[in-house]
Coordinates of C-alpha atoms and ligand atoms in Angstrom, one line a residue:
M693 CA -0.2 -0.1 0.4
T694 CA 1.6 3.6 -0.8
A695 CA 0.7 6.0 1.4
S696 CA 0.9 9.3 -0.8
I697 CA -0.9 12.4 0.5
S698 CA -0.4 13.9 -3.0
H699 CA -3.9 13.4 -4.1
L700 CA -5.1 15.1 -1.2
P701 CA -6.8 18.5 -1.5
P702 CA -5.2 20.8 1.1
T703 CA -7.3 22.1 4.0
G704 CA -9.8 25.0 3.3
R705 CA -9.5 24.4 -0.6
A706 CA -11.4 22.8 -3.4
P707 CA -13.7 19.7 -2.2
R708 CA -12.7 16.6 -2.4
T709 CA -14.0 14.9 -6.0
I710 CA -15.5 11.6 -5.1
S711 CA -17.7 8.4 -6.5
V712 CA -19.2 5.7 -4.9
L713 CA -19.8 2.5 -6.4
G714 CA -22.2 0.6 -4.6
A715 CA -23.7 3.6 -3.9
T716 CA -27.3 2.1 -2.5
G717 CA -25.9 -0.5 -0.3
S718 CA -25.2 -0.6 3.4
V719 CA -21.6 0.9 3.1
G720 CA -22.8 3.2 0.0
Q721 CA -25.7 4.3 1.9
S722 CA -23.2 5.2 5.1
T723 CA -20.8 6.9 2.6
L724 CA -23.4 9.4 1.3
D725 CA -24.5 9.8 5.4
L726 CA -21.1 11.2 5.7
V727 CA -21.1 13.5 2.6
R728 CA -24.5 14.6 3.3
A729 CA -23.1 15.8 6.7
E730 CA -20.3 17.7 5.2
P731 CA -21.3 18.9 1.8
A732 CA -19.0 21.7 1.2
A733 CA -16.2 19.2 1.4
F734 CA -17.2 16.7 -1.4
R735 CA -18.3 16.8 -5.1
V736 CA -19.9 13.9 -5.9
A737 CA -18.8 12.7 -9.8
A738 CA -20.9 9.5 -9.9
L739 CA -23.0 7.3 -8.2
V740 CA -23.1 3.6 -9.3
A741 CA -25.7 0.8 -8.3
C742 CA -27.4 -2.6 -9.5
S743 CA -31.2 -1.9 -10.0
Q744 CA -32.5 0.0 -7.0
A745 CA -32.9 3.2 -9.8
E746 CA -35.5 5.2 -7.7
R747 CA -33.1 5.0 -4.4
L748 CA -30.1 5.5 -6.6
A749 CA -31.9 9.0 -8.5
Q750 CA -32.9 10.2 -4.9
D751 CA -29.6 10.2 -3.9
A752 CA -27.9 11.5 -6.5
R753 CA -30.0 14.5 -6.9
E754 CA -29.4 14.8 -2.8
V755 CA -25.7 15.0 -3.1
G756 CA -25.9 16.9 -7.0
A757 CA -23.8 13.8 -8.1
E758 CA -23.0 14.5 -12.2
L759 CA -23.9 10.8 -13.4
A760 CA -25.9 7.9 -11.8
V761 CA -25.5 4.4 -13.4
V762 CA -27.3 1.3 -12.8
A763 CA -25.6 -2.0 -13.8
D764 CA -28.9 -3.7 -14.6
P765 CA -29.6 -2.1 -18.3
E766 CA -33.6 -3.1 -17.7
A767 CA -33.3 -0.4 -14.8
Y768 CA -32.4 2.4 -17.1
G769 CA -35.8 3.4 -17.8
R770 CA -36.6 3.8 -14.4
L771 CA -33.5 5.9 -13.9
K772 CA -34.1 8.1 -16.4
D773 CA -37.4 8.8 -15.5
A774 CA -36.4 9.3 -12.0
L775 CA -33.7 11.9 -12.9
A776 CA -35.9 13.8 -15.3
G777 CA -35.3 17.8 -15.0
S778 CA -32.7 17.4 -12.9
G779 CA -29.8 17.6 -15.6
I780 CA -27.8 14.6 -13.9
E781 CA -26.8 12.3 -16.5
A782 CA -27.9 8.6 -16.5
A783 CA -26.5 5.4 -17.7
A784 CA -26.9 1.8 -17.8
G785 CA -25.3 -1.5 -18.3
P786 CA -21.5 -2.8 -17.1
A787 CA -19.4 -0.7 -19.7
A788 CA -21.2 2.4 -18.4
V789 CA -20.1 1.1 -14.8
L790 CA -16.5 0.8 -15.9
E791 CA -16.7 4.5 -17.2
A792 CA -18.1 5.8 -14.2
A793 CA -15.0 3.9 -12.1
S794 CA -12.8 5.6 -14.6
R795 CA -13.8 9.3 -14.3
P796 CA -11.4 11.4 -12.5
V797 CA -11.7 11.9 -9.1
D798 CA -9.5 12.3 -6.2
W799 CA -11.4 9.2 -4.3
L800 CA -13.5 6.3 -5.0
M801 CA -15.4 3.7 -2.7
S802 CA -15.7 0.4 -4.0
A803 CA -18.5 -1.2 -2.5
I804 CA -20.3 -3.3 -5.0
V805 CA -20.8 -6.5 -2.9
G806 CA -19.4 -9.6 -4.6
A807 CA -16.8 -10.4 -7.2
V808 CA -18.6 -8.5 -9.9
G809 CA -17.0 -5.3 -8.5
L810 CA -13.5 -6.7 -9.4
A811 CA -13.5 -4.8 -13.1
P812 CA -14.5 -1.4 -12.0
T813 CA -12.2 -1.4 -8.6
L814 CA -9.0 -2.7 -10.9
E815 CA -10.2 0.3 -13.8
A816 CA -10.1 3.1 -10.8
L817 CA -6.5 1.8 -9.4
R818 CA -5.1 1.4 -13.1
Q819 CA -6.1 5.4 -13.3
G820 CA -4.0 5.7 -10.4
R821 CA -6.8 7.0 -7.8
M822 CA -7.2 6.8 -4.3
V823 CA -9.6 4.1 -3.8
A824 CA -11.4 2.8 -0.7
I825 CA -11.7 -0.8 -0.8
A826 CA -15.1 -2.3 1.0
N827 CA -15.8 -5.1 -1.7
K828 CA -13.8 -7.6 0.1
E829 CA -14.6 -10.3 -2.6
C830 CA -12.6 -8.5 -5.3
L831 CA -9.1 -8.7 -3.0
V832 CA -10.0 -12.2 -2.7
C833 CA -10.4 -13.5 -6.2
A834 CA -7.5 -11.1 -7.7
G835 CA -5.5 -9.5 -4.6
S836 CA -2.2 -9.8 -6.1
L837 CA -3.2 -7.9 -9.3
L838 CA -5.2 -5.2 -7.4
M839 CA -1.8 -4.7 -5.5
G840 CA 0.1 -4.8 -8.3
T841 CA -1.5 -2.5 -10.8
A842 CA -1.9 0.2 -7.6
K843 CA 1.6 0.1 -7.2
A844 CA 2.4 0.2 -10.8
A845 CA -0.4 3.3 -11.4
G846 CA 0.8 4.9 -8.1
A847 CA -2.9 4.6 -6.7
T848 CA -3.5 4.5 -3.3
I849 CA -5.4 1.7 -1.3
L850 CA -7.4 2.4 1.8
P851 CA -9.0 -0.8 3.6
V852 CA -12.9 -0.2 4.8
D853 CA -13.7 -3.4 6.0
S854 CA -13.5 -2.4 10.0
E855 CA -11.0 -5.1 11.2
H856 CA -8.5 -4.0 8.3
N857 CA -9.1 -0.4 8.8
A858 CA -8.2 -0.9 12.5
I859 CA -5.1 -3.0 11.4
F860 CA -4.1 0.2 9.1
Q861 CA -4.5 2.5 12.0
A862 CA -2.5 0.6 14.2
L863 CA 0.3 0.1 11.7
A864 CA 0.4 3.7 10.9
G865 CA 4.1 5.2 11.6
H866 CA 5.6 1.4 12.2
D867 CA 7.6 -0.5 9.8
V868 CA 5.6 -3.7 9.0
A869 CA 8.9 -5.7 9.5
D870 CA 8.7 -5.2 13.1
V871 CA 4.9 -7.2 13.1
D872 CA 5.0 -10.6 14.5
R873 CA 1.1 -11.1 13.4
L874 CA -2.0 -9.6 12.9
I875 CA -4.8 -10.5 15.0
L876 CA -8.6 -9.9 13.5
T877 CA -11.5 -9.7 15.4
A878 CA -14.6 -11.9 14.9
S879 CA -17.9 -11.0 16.7
G880 CA -19.1 -14.9 15.9
G881 CA -21.8 -13.7 14.1
P882 CA -25.6 -14.7 15.7
F883 CA -24.9 -18.1 15.9
R884 CA -21.6 -18.2 17.8
D885 CA -22.9 -20.1 20.7
L886 CA -25.1 -22.4 18.8
D887 CA -24.2 -26.1 18.4
Q888 CA -24.4 -28.2 15.0
A889 CA -27.5 -29.4 15.4
A890 CA -29.4 -26.0 16.5
M891 CA -27.6 -24.4 13.7
A892 CA -28.9 -26.8 11.4
R893 CA -32.4 -25.5 12.0
V894 CA -31.6 -21.8 11.8
T895 CA -33.9 -19.4 9.4
I896 CA -32.8 -17.3 6.6
A897 CA -34.3 -14.2 9.1
Q898 CA -31.9 -15.4 12.1
A899 CA -29.1 -15.6 10.0
L900 CA -29.6 -12.1 8.6
A901 CA -30.2 -10.4 12.1
H902 CA -26.4 -9.9 12.7
P903 CA -26.2 -9.0 16.9
N904 CA -23.7 -5.8 16.3
W905 CA -23.6 -4.6 12.8
S906 CA -26.3 -3.7 10.3
M907 CA -24.9 -4.7 6.8
G908 CA -25.9 -5.9 3.7
A909 CA -27.7 -9.5 3.2
K910 CA -24.7 -11.0 1.8
I911 CA -21.9 -9.8 4.4
S912 CA -24.7 -11.0 7.3
V913 CA -24.9 -14.4 6.2
D914 CA -21.2 -14.6 5.3
S915 CA -20.6 -13.6 9.3
A916 CA -23.4 -16.1 10.5
T917 CA -21.2 -19.1 8.9
M918 CA -18.0 -17.1 9.7
M919 CA -16.8 -17.4 5.8
N920 CA -16.7 -13.6 6.5
K921 CA -13.7 -13.7 8.8
G922 CA -12.2 -16.7 6.1
L923 CA -12.4 -14.2 3.5
E924 CA -10.9 -11.4 5.7
L925 CA -8.0 -13.6 6.3
I926 CA -7.3 -13.5 2.6
E927 CA -7.7 -9.9 2.1
A928 CA -5.6 -9.2 5.2
H929 CA -2.9 -11.3 3.2
H930 CA -3.1 -9.1 0.3
L931 CA -3.2 -5.8 1.8
F932 CA -0.8 -6.1 4.5
A933 CA 1.9 -8.9 2.5
M934 CA 1.3 -11.1 5.7
P935 CA 1.7 -14.8 5.4
E936 CA -1.1 -17.0 6.5
P937 CA 0.2 -18.8 9.7
R938 CA 0.9 -14.6 11.2
L939 CA -3.0 -14.1 10.6
E940 CA -5.1 -14.8 13.7
V941 CA -8.6 -14.7 14.5
L942 CA -10.2 -13.8 18.1
V943 CA -13.6 -14.1 18.9
H944 CA -14.6 -10.7 20.5
P945 CA -18.6 -10.5 21.1
Q946 CA -18.7 -7.0 21.7
S947 CA -17.4 -5.8 18.3
V948 CA -15.9 -2.7 19.8
V949 CA -11.9 -3.9 19.6
H950 CA -11.7 -3.9 15.7
S951 CA -8.6 -5.6 15.1
L952 CA -5.0 -5.6 16.5
V953 CA -1.1 -5.7 15.4
A954 CA 1.1 -7.5 17.6
F955 CA 4.7 -6.4 17.2
K956 CA 8.0 -8.6 17.7
D957 CA 8.5 -6.8 21.2
G958 CA 5.4 -8.2 22.6
S959 CA 3.4 -4.9 22.4
Q960 CA 0.0 -5.1 20.8
L961 CA -1.8 -2.0 19.4
A962 CA -5.4 -2.1 18.9
Q963 CA -8.3 0.2 17.4
L964 CA -11.1 0.4 19.5
G965 CA -14.7 2.1 18.4
V966 CA -18.5 1.7 18.5
P967 CA -19.9 -0.9 16.0
D968 CA -20.6 1.5 13.4
M969 CA -19.2 1.5 9.5
R970 CA -19.6 5.1 9.5
V971 CA -16.3 5.2 11.4
P972 CA -14.0 3.3 9.2
I973 CA -15.8 5.0 6.2
A974 CA -14.8 8.1 8.0
Y975 CA -11.5 7.5 8.5
C976 CA -11.0 6.6 4.7
L977 CA -12.9 9.4 3.5
G978 CA -11.0 12.2 5.4
W979 CA -7.8 10.3 4.9
P980 CA -5.1 11.0 6.4
R981 CA -7.2 13.9 8.7
R982 CA -9.9 13.0 10.8
L983 CA -13.7 13.6 9.9
D984 CA -16.1 14.9 13.0
V985 CA -18.7 12.3 12.6
A986 CA -21.7 12.5 15.3
D987 CA -22.7 10.0 17.4
T988 CA -20.0 7.8 17.1
R989 CA -18.5 8.2 20.7
L990 CA -17.3 5.4 22.3
D991 CA -17.9 5.1 25.7
L992 CA -15.9 2.3 27.6
A993 CA -17.7 2.6 31.0
T994 CA -21.0 1.8 29.4
V995 CA -19.5 -1.0 27.7
G996 CA -18.2 -2.3 30.9
R997 CA -16.4 -5.4 30.0
L998 CA -14.4 -6.8 26.8
D999 CA -14.4 -10.6 26.2
F1000 CA -12.2 -12.6 24.0
R1001 CA -12.0 -16.3 22.7
A1002 CA -10.7 -18.5 20.4
P1003 CA -12.8 -19.2 17.4
D1004 CA -14.3 -23.4 17.3
P1005 CA -13.1 -25.0 13.8
E1006 CA -15.3 -27.7 14.3
R1007 CA -18.5 -25.6 14.5
F1008 CA -17.0 -22.9 12.1
P1009 CA -15.4 -25.2 9.1
A1010 CA -15.9 -22.1 6.8
L1011 CA -12.6 -20.7 8.7
G1012 CA -10.3 -23.5 7.9
L1013 CA -11.5 -24.0 4.2
A1014 CA -10.4 -20.1 3.8
R1015 CA -7.1 -20.8 5.3
Q1016 CA -6.4 -23.9 3.0
A1017 CA -7.6 -21.9 0.1
L1018 CA -5.0 -18.9 0.9
A1019 CA -2.4 -21.5 2.0
A1020 CA -2.6 -23.6 -1.4
G1021 CA -3.0 -19.9 -3.7
G1022 CA -3.5 -20.2 -7.1
S1023 CA -7.2 -20.4 -8.2
R1024 CA -8.6 -21.9 -4.8
P1025 CA -9.7 -18.2 -3.1
I1026 CA -11.3 -17.9 -6.7
T1027 CA -13.3 -20.9 -6.3
L1028 CA -13.8 -20.6 -2.3
N1029 CA -15.3 -16.9 -3.1
A1030 CA -17.4 -17.7 -5.9
A1031 CA -18.9 -20.8 -4.5
N1032 CA -19.5 -19.0 -1.5
E1033 CA -21.6 -16.3 -3.1
V1034 CA -23.7 -18.9 -5.0
A1035 CA -24.5 -20.8 -2.0
V1036 CA -25.4 -17.9 0.0
A1037 CA -27.5 -16.7 -2.6
A1038 CA -29.6 -20.2 -2.9
F1039 CA -30.0 -20.2 1.2
I1040 CA -31.4 -16.5 1.0
A1041 CA -33.5 -17.5 -1.9
G1042 CA -34.6 -20.5 0.5
R1043 CA -33.1 -23.4 -1.9
L1044 CA -30.3 -24.3 0.6
R1045 CA -30.0 -25.2 4.1
F1046 CA -27.6 -23.3 6.4
L1047 CA -25.2 -25.9 7.1
D1048 CA -25.0 -26.8 3.6
I1049 CA -23.5 -23.2 2.8
V1050 CA -20.2 -24.3 3.9
A1051 CA -20.6 -27.7 2.7
V1052 CA -21.2 -26.6 -1.0
V1053 CA -18.2 -24.6 -0.7
G1054 CA -15.9 -27.3 0.5
D1055 CA -17.5 -29.8 -2.2
V1056 CA -16.7 -27.4 -5.2
L1057 CA -13.2 -26.9 -3.8
A1058 CA -13.0 -30.2 -3.6
R1059 CA -13.5 -30.8 -7.2
L1060 CA -12.1 -27.9 -9.0
P1061 CA -8.4 -27.9 -9.7
G1062 CA -6.4 -25.2 -8.5
D1063 CA -4.1 -23.4 -11.6
E1064 CA -2.4 -19.8 -10.6
P1065 CA -4.5 -17.5 -12.9
D1066 CA -2.4 -14.5 -14.8
S1067 CA -4.9 -12.6 -16.1
I1068 CA -8.3 -11.0 -15.3
D1069 CA -9.5 -13.4 -17.8
D1070 CA -8.2 -16.6 -16.3
I1071 CA -9.7 -15.1 -12.8
L1072 CA -12.9 -14.5 -14.3
G1073 CA -13.0 -17.7 -15.9
H1074 CA -12.3 -19.7 -12.6
D1075 CA -15.0 -17.7 -10.8
G1076 CA -17.4 -18.6 -13.5
E1077 CA -16.7 -22.6 -13.8
A1078 CA -16.9 -22.4 -9.7
R1079 CA -20.2 -20.4 -10.0
R1080 CA -21.4 -23.4 -12.5
L1081 CA -20.4 -26.5 -10.3
A1082 CA -21.5 -25.0 -7.1
H1083 CA -25.3 -24.2 -9.0
T1084 CA -25.3 -27.9 -10.1
L1085 CA -24.4 -29.2 -6.7
I1086 CA -27.1 -27.1 -5.2
A1087 CA -29.5 -28.5 -7.5
E1088 CA -28.4 -32.1 -6.9
R1089 CA -28.9 -31.7 -3.3
A1090 CA -32.2 -30.1 -4.2
A1091 CA -33.1 -33.2 -6.2
I1092 CA -32.2 -35.6 -3.4
G1093 CA -33.8 -33.5 -0.7
A1094 CA -30.4 -33.3 1.1
Ligands
LIG976 N1 -22.1 -3.8 5.1 C1 -21.2 -3.5 6.0 O1 -21.1 -3.3 7.1 C2 -19.8 -3.8 5.2 C3 -18.6 -4.0 6.0 C4 -17.5 -4.6 5.6 C5 -17.2 -4.6 4.2 N2 -18.5 -5.0 3.7 C6 -18.0 -5.2 2.3 O2 -18.7 -4.1 1.4 C7 -19.6 -4.7 0.1 C8 -20.6 -4.2 0.1 O3 -21.7 -4.8 1.3 P1 -22.7 -4.2 1.6 O4 -23.2 -4.6 2.9 O5 -23.2 -2.5 1.2 O6 -24.0 -4.9 0.3 P2 -25.3 -4.5 -0.2 O7 -25.9 -3.7 1.2 O8 -26.1 -5.7 -0.7 O9 -25.1 -3.5 -1.2 C9 -24.2 -3.8 -2.4 C10 -24.5 -2.9 -3.4 O10 -23.6 -3.3 -4.8 C11 -24.7 -2.7 -5.8 N3 -24.6 -4.1 -6.7 C12 -24.5 -5.4 -6.7 N4 -24.5 -5.8 -7.9 C13 -23.9 -5.1 -8.6 C14 -23.9 -5.0 -10.3 N5 -23.6 -6.2 -10.7 N6 -23.3 -3.7 -10.5 C15 -23.1 -2.5 -9.7 N7 -23.9 -2.6 -8.4 C16 -24.1 -3.6 -7.8 C17 -26.1 -2.7 -5.0 O11 -26.8 -2.1 -5.9 P3 -28.4 -2.6 -5.9 O12 -28.6 -1.5 -4.9 O13 -29.3 -1.5 -6.9 O14 -28.9 -3.9 -6.0 C18 -25.8 -1.9 -3.5 O15 -25.8 -0.7 -4.0 C19 -19.2 -6.3 0.3 O16 -18.0 -6.7 -0.3 C20 -19.0 -6.6 1.9 O17 -18.7 -7.6 2.1 C21 -19.5 -4.4 3.6

């Protein structure tokens, strides 16, 4: 990660020009909340979503965006109607998403959910932009490509995920050569205390109800299986160039300590805060300065206690699968991520049981080879192959009533 400050508008000068990919999602909406709170500090170039055209149009009007894009071409008519008379440009389709990502900005939020966010994130990095990355799936699939592209283009990557943002903050002013290991905290999700038998019966609504964080559907289910933490191990490996054995997971039910850096001398530095994504997003949006964010004061006297325990690999096998995929490298993380995206979508659609999400991911990993991808086409090829196999295995399970 380069820590260049050359992109920053000096204090009191021109507003920072920004674009938000995934603007209608949980991270996108938190980002726009911060922008609305300081309208003079930001100028919005482009907002991108998939199909929520009316929501996108309303946000684009509120923040005065120049361009609004829906990835789904069928949503174009609704977007155009909702923007009528505003002077805001409307566009649709994957090529328009890429064009939006390539527009000149000081700062871009990458918060599309899933590997579909890879191409626009890569495009922004190729243009040498400062990119705040929430979209962990693109780092899991193409971490080396993204980090290499950022380095070659002089782009800056800012980690948005609360754990990686905490590590980024704790590392500031330190040499990564002095780090012994990185410790990612995990709430453990809504089922952290359930046994396997109880987990076999959980409902979609229960899986979506995270105890601490308010998030989109996919990441909420990933938190419930703890695949989210597995994806985050791979994300941390790429962001901080840390080998798999030096990445730890620590269950911390209160979600107040967002992660820790353990140094070689025995010191550990942590970042603490309320479980509200506006805190890490604000750190990225203002970086390297701090924004003043309302209602995010942490009161440790009220929190009272902070608990920690080791994760249980038996009840949460997703962690082991992610570690194996990271250690094996090649296309394994792409396969892990793609199979997981398909399995989570099937669970949310009521076509797969909760425990079968990780079982399907394990089956797909066991059946596909792990060749090293060397281009984005290769990455998308592995991604597509894993998705097709996951769909087949899910259909087979449904057919035999497994
Ligand atoms: N939520 C959190 O607290 C949190 C924390 C850390 C990291 N993250 C990561 O941040 C990313 C976003 O998470 P989220 O919870 O904000 O997700 P979310 O609420 O489900 O929102 C997803 C966003 O992506 C857009 N989108 C989906 N498919 C798209 C496509 N093909 N092209 C363009 N846009 C598309 C959606 O548009 P529509 O609304 O039109 O469908 C929406 O704006 C994920 O990778 C997640 O792991 C999230």
